[in-house]
Amino acid sequence: MSRFRVIAGQEGMVREAFRQRPRLVDAHPGFIRLEVLTPDQRTNEFWLITFWRDRESFERWHADHLRESHAWMPRGLKLEPGSRSLTYMELVAE
């Protein structure tokens, strides 16, 4: 799960970029799905929840394709300093 906040006013272009994303990660071995969420009270904050078969698959993608997968984000996009985080979670039950 990763989280970031964009500078206020850029939310719309980020939402549209995710809706139009090229889905490069979708074909990566071990990838299951991606969900992009934003809190009602902080619309400039985005949470990306990616589901992977195992952590190694994610780490392989992250090391090899992260730059390529972010190339489609809008030019001029600015993140709030210190707003990025990455958290690994383990599925306990469904």
Coordinates of C-alpha atoms in Angstrom, one line a residue:
M1 CA 0.0 0.0 0.0
S2 CA 1.4 3.4 -0.9
R3 CA 0.2 6.8 -0.1
F4 CA 1.0 10.3 -1.4
R5 CA -0.5 13.8 -1.4
V6 CA -0.3 16.1 -4.4
I7 CA -0.2 19.9 -4.1
A8 CA -3.8 21.1 -3.8
G9 CA -5.4 21.8 -7.2
Q10 CA -3.7 18.9 -9.0
E11 CA -6.1 16.2 -7.8
G12 CA -8.2 16.2 -11.0
M13 CA -5.3 15.5 -13.3
V14 CA -4.0 12.7 -11.1
R15 CA -7.5 11.1 -10.9
E16 CA -7.7 11.2 -14.7
A17 CA -4.2 9.8 -15.1
F18 CA -5.1 6.8 -13.0
R19 CA -8.3 6.3 -15.0
Q20 CA -6.3 6.4 -18.2
R21 CA -3.2 4.5 -17.0
P22 CA -1.6 2.3 -19.6
R23 CA -1.8 -0.8 -17.3
L24 CA 1.8 -1.7 -17.7
V25 CA 1.9 -3.4 -14.3
D26 CA -1.1 -5.6 -15.1
A27 CA 1.0 -8.0 -17.1
H28 CA 3.9 -8.3 -14.6
P29 CA 4.2 -11.8 -13.1
G30 CA 2.6 -12.0 -9.7
F31 CA 0.4 -8.9 -10.1
I32 CA -3.2 -9.4 -9.1
R33 CA -4.9 -6.0 -9.1
L34 CA -4.6 -2.3 -8.3
E35 CA -7.1 -0.1 -6.4
V36 CA -6.7 3.7 -6.2
L37 CA -8.6 5.5 -3.4
T38 CA -8.8 9.0 -2.0
P39 CA -10.3 10.0 1.4
D40 CA -13.4 12.2 1.4
Q41 CA -11.8 14.8 3.6
R42 CA -8.4 14.9 1.8
T43 CA -9.1 14.8 -1.9
N44 CA -5.5 15.5 -2.7
E45 CA -4.3 12.3 -1.0
F46 CA -4.1 9.1 -2.9
W47 CA -3.8 5.5 -1.7
L48 CA -2.7 2.8 -4.1
I49 CA -3.4 -0.7 -2.9
T50 CA -1.7 -3.2 -5.1
F51 CA -2.3 -6.9 -4.6
W52 CA 0.5 -9.3 -5.5
R53 CA 0.9 -13.1 -5.3
D54 CA 4.0 -12.5 -3.1
R55 CA 6.3 -9.8 -1.9
E56 CA 9.1 -10.9 -4.2
S57 CA 7.0 -10.3 -7.3
F58 CA 6.3 -6.7 -6.1
E59 CA 9.9 -6.1 -5.3
R60 CA 11.0 -7.4 -8.7
W61 CA 8.6 -5.0 -10.4
H62 CA 9.5 -2.1 -8.1
A63 CA 13.2 -2.5 -8.9
D64 CA 12.8 -3.0 -12.7
H65 CA 9.8 -1.1 -13.8
L66 CA 8.9 1.7 -11.3
R67 CA 10.3 4.5 -13.4
E68 CA 8.5 3.2 -16.6
S69 CA 5.2 2.9 -14.8
H70 CA 5.3 6.4 -13.5
A71 CA 6.3 8.0 -16.8
W72 CA 2.6 8.5 -17.7
M73 CA 1.9 10.8 -14.7
P74 CA 1.1 14.4 -15.6
R75 CA 4.0 16.7 -16.2
G76 CA 4.5 19.3 -13.5
L77 CA 2.9 17.1 -10.8
K78 CA 4.2 18.1 -7.4
L79 CA 3.9 16.0 -4.2
E80 CA 3.6 17.5 -0.8
P81 CA 7.0 17.1 0.9
G82 CA 7.1 14.1 3.2
S83 CA 3.7 12.8 2.1
R84 CA 4.9 9.6 0.4
S85 CA 4.8 6.3 2.3
L86 CA 5.0 2.6 1.4
T87 CA 3.6 -0.1 3.7
Y88 CA 3.7 -3.8 3.2
M89 CA 0.7 -5.8 4.5
E90 CA 0.1 -9.4 4.8
L91 CA -3.4 -10.9 4.2
V92 CA -4.5 -12.6 7.3
A93 CA -8.1 -13.6 6.4
E94 CA -10.7 -13.1 3.7

